[in-house]
Amino acid sequence: MRRTLRISAATLAVAGLGLVTACGSTPEGGPPSGDGGDGGGGGGSSDVITVASWGGRFSEAMVTAFAEPFTEETGIKVQVVDSPGNFVSQIQSQHDAGNVQWDILDSAAASDAQFLYDQGLLAAHPDGLRATLEEELGLDTLSDYSFTFANHAYVIACADERVETCPTTVEEFFDTENFPGRRMMPGDASSYSQLITILAQAAGNPADEALPVDIDTALEELRGIKDEVRVWWTSGDQMEQALRQGEADLGFMYSGRAFNLADTGLPLTVSWAGVYTPGHTSLVTDGPNAEGAERFLEWIATHPEAQAEWSQIMNYSVPHPKALEALPSEEAERLSDWPANRERIADQNVPWYLENKQEIDQGIQQIIQGG
């Protein structure tokens, strides 16, 4: 049974079935060894698909809801490798070495996915797959190279036993005098598009007009709060651990991770203030098993019941309308696409971020590292 949560907003190893998993099997999210095909691009093993995912519960959900039943039905093995926050660097390295080992990116950040596609490292939808995605998921979920999946938000979460009053807005979160507590914030490069959006709101921009923003002004907001930040998280597991073990009292974290903490017994308040974060699931250019990867994505798109199961595990939105309709109302209300939540969280401006990526990334990194 799910425990009751106060909301301050308006309201892997898997045995059998021939499934191969490599969750956590490589250091720092590095590419797997073994059954990833010949790495030469497009012509590897026809019975193994390699999916790069986020680790921990995220990878486990991919295995449980999708990979395992897909393998049982088709006989095609799915290997899931963990690379949280490292999709861009890993795919660039694989292509540079002429040794592409991944077939699919699982829910990449919008800015990372767009950057990789612009560099030719993610593939446009083949015509057959595109037709299936349009029919099953609808045009609103699609780009030329991806469908949105694992839509969530960076929200404010507070441990009730250590925080007297939880901030309900981004500006309040940055008010350390009136809302004291040890903070945590995103520290991985794949989160910088979201972080600059948060900083824009801290600087006074409303959620519906968060970006563009004067970069120096936004970075000053980060510099002003830096001394109160105890954890610069780089993965979902780390953010959960930081709140659970008391390394931090409050912070920005993935909405699904916040609700998972509540479900596992931590008294928690969640404020729907922050930034909307759609994931983008895509085919990797020259992946070793392109045919199998297309078939797997088509399977995911055409199985709304599996998407609903995944959503229940992760508390993130999925693209198929029938999947969302199947969720109990108390679970649907936890999702970033729930109207009352969606209207309170800012959108990223990915094109603007990518135009200014070097300046933003260098500025954030310098502050985090002590500059």
Coordinates of C-alpha atoms in Angstrom, one line a residue:
M1 CA 0.0 0.0 0.0
R2 CA 1.3 3.4 -0.8
R3 CA 1.7 5.8 2.1
T4 CA 0.1 9.2 2.2
L5 CA 2.2 12.0 0.9
R6 CA 1.8 15.7 1.7
I7 CA 1.8 17.8 -1.5
S8 CA 2.4 21.5 -1.1
A9 CA 1.2 22.2 -4.7
A10 CA -2.4 23.0 -5.4
T11 CA -3.3 20.0 -4.3
L12 CA 19.3 -6.6 -12.0
A13 CA 20.2 -9.4 -12.7
V14 CA 17.2 -11.2 -14.3
A15 CA 17.2 -15.0 -14.5
G16 CA 15.6 -17.0 -17.2
L17 CA 13.9 -16.0 -20.5
G18 CA 17.3 -15.7 -22.2
L19 CA 17.5 -12.1 -21.0
V20 CA 21.0 -10.5 -20.7
T21 CA 21.4 -7.6 -18.3
A22 CA 24.5 -5.6 -17.6
C23 CA 23.2 -3.1 -15.1
G24 CA 26.1 -1.7 -13.2
S25 CA 28.5 -4.0 -14.8
T26 CA 30.8 -1.4 -16.2
P27 CA 32.6 1.4 -14.3
E28 CA 31.4 5.0 -14.8
G29 CA 28.7 3.9 -17.2
G30 CA 31.3 2.6 -19.7
P31 CA 30.3 0.5 -22.7
P32 CA 29.7 -3.2 -22.0
S33 CA 31.9 -6.0 -23.0
G34 CA 30.7 -9.3 -24.4
D35 CA 27.4 -9.7 -26.3
G36 CA 27.2 -6.1 -27.8
G37 CA 27.7 -7.3 -31.3
D38 CA 30.8 -6.7 -33.4
G39 CA 30.7 -2.9 -32.8
G40 CA 31.2 -2.2 -36.5
G41 CA 27.8 -0.4 -36.9
G42 CA 24.5 -1.8 -38.1
G43 CA 25.5 -5.5 -38.6
G44 CA 26.1 -7.0 -35.1
S45 CA 24.4 -9.9 -33.5
S46 CA 20.8 -10.2 -34.6
D47 CA 19.6 -11.6 -31.3
V48 CA 21.0 -9.1 -28.8
I49 CA 19.8 -5.4 -28.3
T50 CA 21.9 -3.1 -26.1
V51 CA 20.0 -0.3 -24.3
A52 CA 21.8 2.5 -22.5
S53 CA 19.8 3.5 -19.4
W54 CA 20.1 5.4 -16.1
G55 CA 20.9 2.7 -13.6
G56 CA 19.2 1.6 -10.4
R57 CA 15.4 1.5 -10.4
F58 CA 15.3 3.0 -13.9
S59 CA 17.2 0.2 -15.5
E60 CA 15.3 -2.3 -13.4
A61 CA 12.0 -0.9 -14.7
M62 CA 13.2 -1.2 -18.3
V63 CA 14.0 -4.8 -17.7
T64 CA 10.8 -5.7 -15.8
A65 CA 8.3 -3.9 -17.9
F66 CA 9.8 -4.1 -21.4
A67 CA 12.9 -6.2 -21.9
E68 CA 11.8 -9.3 -20.1
P69 CA 8.4 -9.7 -21.7
F70 CA 9.8 -8.7 -25.1
T71 CA 12.4 -11.5 -24.8
E72 CA 9.8 -14.0 -23.8
E73 CA 7.7 -13.1 -26.8
T74 CA 10.4 -12.8 -29.5
G75 CA 13.5 -14.7 -28.2
I76 CA 15.6 -11.5 -28.8
K77 CA 17.8 -10.8 -25.8
V78 CA 18.1 -7.3 -24.3
Q79 CA 21.2 -6.1 -22.6
V80 CA 20.7 -3.0 -20.4
V81 CA 23.8 -1.0 -19.5
D82 CA 24.0 1.8 -17.0
S83 CA 25.4 5.2 -18.0
P84 CA 23.7 7.9 -15.9
G85 CA 24.6 11.3 -17.2
N86 CA 27.1 10.0 -19.6
F87 CA 25.2 9.4 -22.8
V88 CA 26.8 12.1 -24.8
S89 CA 30.4 11.4 -23.9
Q90 CA 30.0 7.6 -24.3
I91 CA 28.3 7.8 -27.7
Q92 CA 30.9 10.3 -29.0
S93 CA 33.7 8.0 -27.8
Q94 CA 32.1 4.9 -29.4
H95 CA 31.7 6.6 -32.7
D96 CA 35.2 8.2 -32.6
A97 CA 36.6 4.7 -32.0
G98 CA 34.5 3.1 -34.8
N99 CA 33.1 0.8 -32.2
V100 CA 29.4 1.6 -31.6
Q101 CA 28.1 -0.7 -28.9
W102 CA 24.7 0.7 -28.1
D103 CA 21.5 0.4 -30.1
I104 CA 19.0 2.5 -28.0
L105 CA 19.2 5.5 -25.6
D106 CA 16.6 5.1 -22.9
S107 CA 15.0 8.5 -22.1
A108 CA 17.9 10.9 -22.7
A109 CA 17.6 14.5 -21.6
A110 CA 16.1 16.8 -24.2
S111 CA 19.3 18.8 -24.7
D112 CA 21.5 15.7 -24.9
A113 CA 19.2 14.1 -27.4
Q114 CA 19.0 17.2 -29.6
F115 CA 22.8 17.7 -29.5
L116 CA 23.5 14.1 -30.4
Y117 CA 21.0 14.2 -33.3
D118 CA 22.5 17.4 -34.6
Q119 CA 25.9 15.7 -34.6
G120 CA 24.5 12.7 -36.5
L121 CA 24.9 10.3 -33.6
L122 CA 21.2 9.6 -33.2
A123 CA 19.2 8.2 -36.1
A124 CA 16.0 9.6 -37.6
H125 CA 13.0 7.3 -37.4
P126 CA 12.8 4.7 -40.2
D127 CA 9.6 5.1 -42.1
G128 CA 8.0 1.9 -40.8
L129 CA 8.8 2.7 -37.2
R130 CA 7.6 6.3 -37.6
A131 CA 4.2 5.2 -38.9
T132 CA 3.8 3.0 -35.9
L133 CA 4.8 5.6 -33.4
E134 CA 2.4 8.2 -35.0
E135 CA -0.5 5.7 -34.9
E136 CA 0.1 4.5 -31.3
L137 CA 1.6 7.5 -29.5
G138 CA 0.5 10.6 -31.5
L139 CA 2.5 13.4 -33.1
D140 CA 2.8 15.4 -29.9
T141 CA 5.1 12.8 -28.4
L142 CA 7.5 12.6 -31.4
S143 CA 10.5 14.4 -32.8
D144 CA 12.3 13.4 -36.0
Y145 CA 14.5 11.0 -34.0
S146 CA 12.7 10.2 -30.7
F147 CA 9.6 9.7 -28.7
T148 CA 9.1 11.2 -25.3
F149 CA 9.3 8.8 -22.4
A150 CA 9.8 9.1 -18.7
N151 CA 8.5 12.6 -18.6
H152 CA 9.1 14.0 -15.2
A153 CA 10.1 17.2 -13.4
Y154 CA 12.8 18.5 -11.2
V155 CA 10.8 19.4 -8.1
I156 CA 11.6 20.5 -4.6
A157 CA 11.5 17.8 -2.0
C158 CA 11.9 18.3 1.8
A159 CA 12.5 15.7 4.5
D160 CA 9.7 16.6 6.9
E161 CA 11.6 15.6 10.1
R162 CA 14.4 18.0 9.2
V163 CA 12.6 20.9 7.4
E164 CA 10.1 23.0 9.3
T165 CA 8.7 24.8 6.2
C166 CA 9.2 23.4 2.7
P167 CA 9.7 26.0 -0.1
T168 CA 6.8 26.1 -2.5
T169 CA 8.6 28.1 -5.2
V170 CA 12.0 28.2 -6.8
E171 CA 12.6 31.7 -5.3
E172 CA 11.8 30.4 -1.8
F173 CA 14.3 27.5 -2.3
F174 CA 17.0 30.1 -2.9
D175 CA 16.0 32.1 0.2
T176 CA 18.3 30.2 2.6
E177 CA 17.5 32.6 5.5
N178 CA 13.8 32.0 5.7
F179 CA 14.0 28.4 4.5
P180 CA 17.1 27.0 6.1
G181 CA 18.5 23.5 5.6
R182 CA 21.3 21.5 3.9
R183 CA 20.5 21.5 0.2
M184 CA 21.1 19.2 -2.8
M185 CA 21.1 20.2 -6.5
P186 CA 21.9 18.6 -9.8
G187 CA 25.6 18.4 -10.6
D188 CA 25.8 16.3 -13.7
A189 CA 26.4 18.0 -17.1
S190 CA 23.2 16.4 -18.6
S191 CA 21.2 18.5 -16.1
Y192 CA 22.6 21.9 -17.0
S193 CA 19.7 22.8 -19.3
Q194 CA 17.3 22.1 -16.4
L195 CA 19.6 23.9 -13.9
I196 CA 19.8 27.1 -15.9
T197 CA 16.0 27.0 -16.1
I198 CA 15.8 26.8 -12.4
L199 CA 18.4 29.6 -12.0
A200 CA 16.3 31.8 -14.3
Q201 CA 13.3 31.4 -12.0
A202 CA 15.4 32.1 -9.0
A203 CA 16.4 35.3 -10.7
G204 CA 12.8 36.3 -10.9
N205 CA 11.7 35.1 -14.3
P206 CA 8.2 33.5 -14.2
A207 CA 7.9 29.8 -15.0
D208 CA 6.2 30.4 -18.3
E209 CA 9.0 32.8 -19.4
A210 CA 12.0 31.3 -17.6
L211 CA 14.3 31.3 -20.6
P212 CA 16.1 33.0 -22.3
V213 CA 17.8 34.7 -19.3
D214 CA 20.9 36.8 -18.8
I215 CA 23.5 34.1 -18.1
D216 CA 25.6 36.1 -15.7
T217 CA 22.6 37.0 -13.6
A218 CA 21.4 33.4 -13.5
L219 CA 24.9 32.1 -12.5
E220 CA 25.0 34.7 -9.6
E221 CA 22.0 32.9 -8.2
L222 CA 23.9 29.6 -8.1
R223 CA 27.0 31.3 -6.6
G224 CA 24.8 32.8 -3.9
I225 CA 23.4 29.4 -2.8
K226 CA 26.5 27.3 -3.3
D227 CA 27.7 27.3 0.3
E228 CA 24.4 25.8 1.4
V229 CA 24.6 22.9 -1.1
R230 CA 25.9 19.7 0.5
V231 CA 25.3 17.3 -2.4
W232 CA 25.7 17.9 -6.1
W233 CA 24.0 14.7 -7.3
T234 CA 24.8 12.9 -10.5
S235 CA 22.3 10.1 -10.4
G236 CA 18.8 9.2 -9.2
D237 CA 20.1 6.7 -6.7
Q238 CA 22.4 9.4 -5.2
M239 CA 19.6 11.9 -4.7
E240 CA 17.4 9.4 -2.9
Q241 CA 20.3 8.3 -0.7
A242 CA 21.2 11.9 0.2
L243 CA 17.7 12.6 1.6
R244 CA 17.2 9.2 3.2
Q245 CA 20.6 9.2 5.0
G246 CA 20.4 12.9 6.0
E247 CA 23.2 14.2 3.9
A248 CA 20.7 16.8 2.6
D249 CA 17.5 18.1 4.1
L250 CA 15.9 19.5 1.0
G251 CA 16.7 19.8 -2.7
F252 CA 15.7 19.5 -6.3
M253 CA 15.2 15.9 -7.4
Y254 CA 13.4 13.9 -10.0
S255 CA 9.7 13.8 -9.2
G256 CA 9.5 10.1 -9.5
R257 CA 12.4 9.6 -7.2
A258 CA 10.7 11.8 -4.6
F259 CA 7.5 9.8 -4.6
N260 CA 9.6 6.6 -4.4
L261 CA 11.2 7.9 -1.2
A262 CA 7.8 8.6 0.2
D263 CA 6.5 5.2 -0.7
T264 CA 9.4 3.5 1.0
G265 CA 8.8 5.3 4.3
L266 CA 10.5 8.7 4.4
P267 CA 8.1 11.5 5.5
L268 CA 8.4 13.9 2.6
T269 CA 6.8 17.1 1.2
V270 CA 7.0 17.7 -2.6
S271 CA 6.5 21.1 -4.1
W272 CA 5.6 21.1 -7.8
A273 CA 8.0 24.0 -8.6
G274 CA 10.9 23.5 -10.9
V275 CA 11.3 22.4 -14.5
Y276 CA 9.6 20.0 -16.9
T277 CA 11.9 17.2 -18.1
P278 CA 10.8 15.0 -21.0
G279 CA 13.0 12.0 -21.8
H280 CA 13.8 11.1 -25.4
T281 CA 14.1 7.5 -26.4
S282 CA 16.1 7.1 -29.6
L283 CA 18.0 4.8 -32.0
V284 CA 21.7 5.2 -32.0
T285 CA 23.2 5.8 -35.4
D286 CA 25.1 2.7 -36.7
G287 CA 24.0 0.6 -33.7
P288 CA 25.1 -3.0 -33.9
N289 CA 21.5 -4.3 -34.1
A290 CA 19.4 -1.7 -35.8
E291 CA 16.7 -4.1 -37.0
G292 CA 16.3 -5.6 -33.5
A293 CA 16.3 -2.1 -31.9
E294 CA 13.5 -0.9 -34.2
R295 CA 11.5 -4.0 -33.4
F296 CA 12.0 -3.4 -29.6
L297 CA 10.9 0.3 -29.9
E298 CA 7.9 -0.8 -31.9
W299 CA 7.0 -3.4 -29.2
I300 CA 7.2 -0.7 -26.5
A301 CA 5.0 1.6 -28.5
T302 CA 2.3 -1.0 -29.1
H303 CA 2.1 -2.3 -25.5
P304 CA 0.3 0.3 -23.4
E305 CA -0.1 -2.2 -20.6
A306 CA 3.6 -2.5 -20.3
Q307 CA 4.0 1.3 -20.3
A308 CA 1.4 1.5 -17.5
E309 CA 3.4 -1.0 -15.5
W310 CA 6.6 1.0 -16.1
S311 CA 4.9 4.2 -15.0
Q312 CA 3.7 2.6 -11.8
I313 CA 7.2 1.5 -11.0
M314 CA 8.8 4.9 -11.7
N315 CA 6.1 7.5 -11.1
Y316 CA 7.0 9.0 -14.5
S317 CA 4.7 9.7 -17.5
V318 CA 4.6 7.4 -20.6
P319 CA 3.5 8.4 -24.1
H320 CA 0.6 6.0 -24.8
P321 CA -2.8 7.6 -23.9
K322 CA -4.3 4.2 -23.0
A323 CA -1.4 3.6 -20.5
L324 CA -2.2 6.8 -18.7
E325 CA -5.9 6.1 -18.7
A326 CA -5.2 2.8 -17.1
L327 CA -3.5 4.3 -14.0
P328 CA -5.4 4.9 -10.8
S329 CA -6.2 8.6 -10.2
E330 CA -3.9 8.8 -7.2
E331 CA -1.0 7.7 -9.3
A332 CA -1.8 9.8 -12.3
E333 CA -1.9 12.9 -10.0
R334 CA 1.8 12.2 -9.2
L335 CA 2.9 12.7 -12.8
S336 CA 4.4 15.8 -14.3
D337 CA 1.9 15.7 -17.2
W338 CA -1.1 15.9 -14.7
P339 CA -2.5 19.4 -15.6
A340 CA -2.3 20.9 -12.1
N341 CA 1.4 19.9 -11.9
R342 CA 2.3 20.7 -15.5
E343 CA 1.1 24.3 -15.2
R344 CA 3.5 25.0 -12.3
I345 CA 6.7 23.8 -13.8
A346 CA 8.8 25.7 -16.4
D347 CA 9.8 24.5 -19.8
Q348 CA 13.3 24.2 -21.0
N349 CA 14.4 26.3 -24.0
V350 CA 16.6 23.7 -25.6
P351 CA 17.6 25.6 -28.7
W352 CA 18.7 28.6 -26.6
Y353 CA 20.6 26.4 -24.2
L354 CA 22.5 24.7 -27.0
E355 CA 23.4 28.0 -28.6
N356 CA 24.9 29.0 -25.3
K357 CA 25.9 25.6 -24.0
Q358 CA 29.7 26.3 -23.7
E359 CA 29.2 29.5 -21.7
I360 CA 26.5 28.0 -19.4
D361 CA 28.3 24.7 -18.8
Q362 CA 31.6 26.3 -18.1
G363 CA 30.0 28.8 -15.7
I364 CA 28.1 26.1 -13.8
Q365 CA 31.1 23.8 -13.6
Q366 CA 33.3 26.6 -12.3
I367 CA 30.9 27.4 -9.5
I368 CA 30.3 23.8 -8.5
Q369 CA 34.1 23.2 -8.4
G370 CA 34.6 26.2 -6.1
G371 CA 35.1 29.1 -8.5

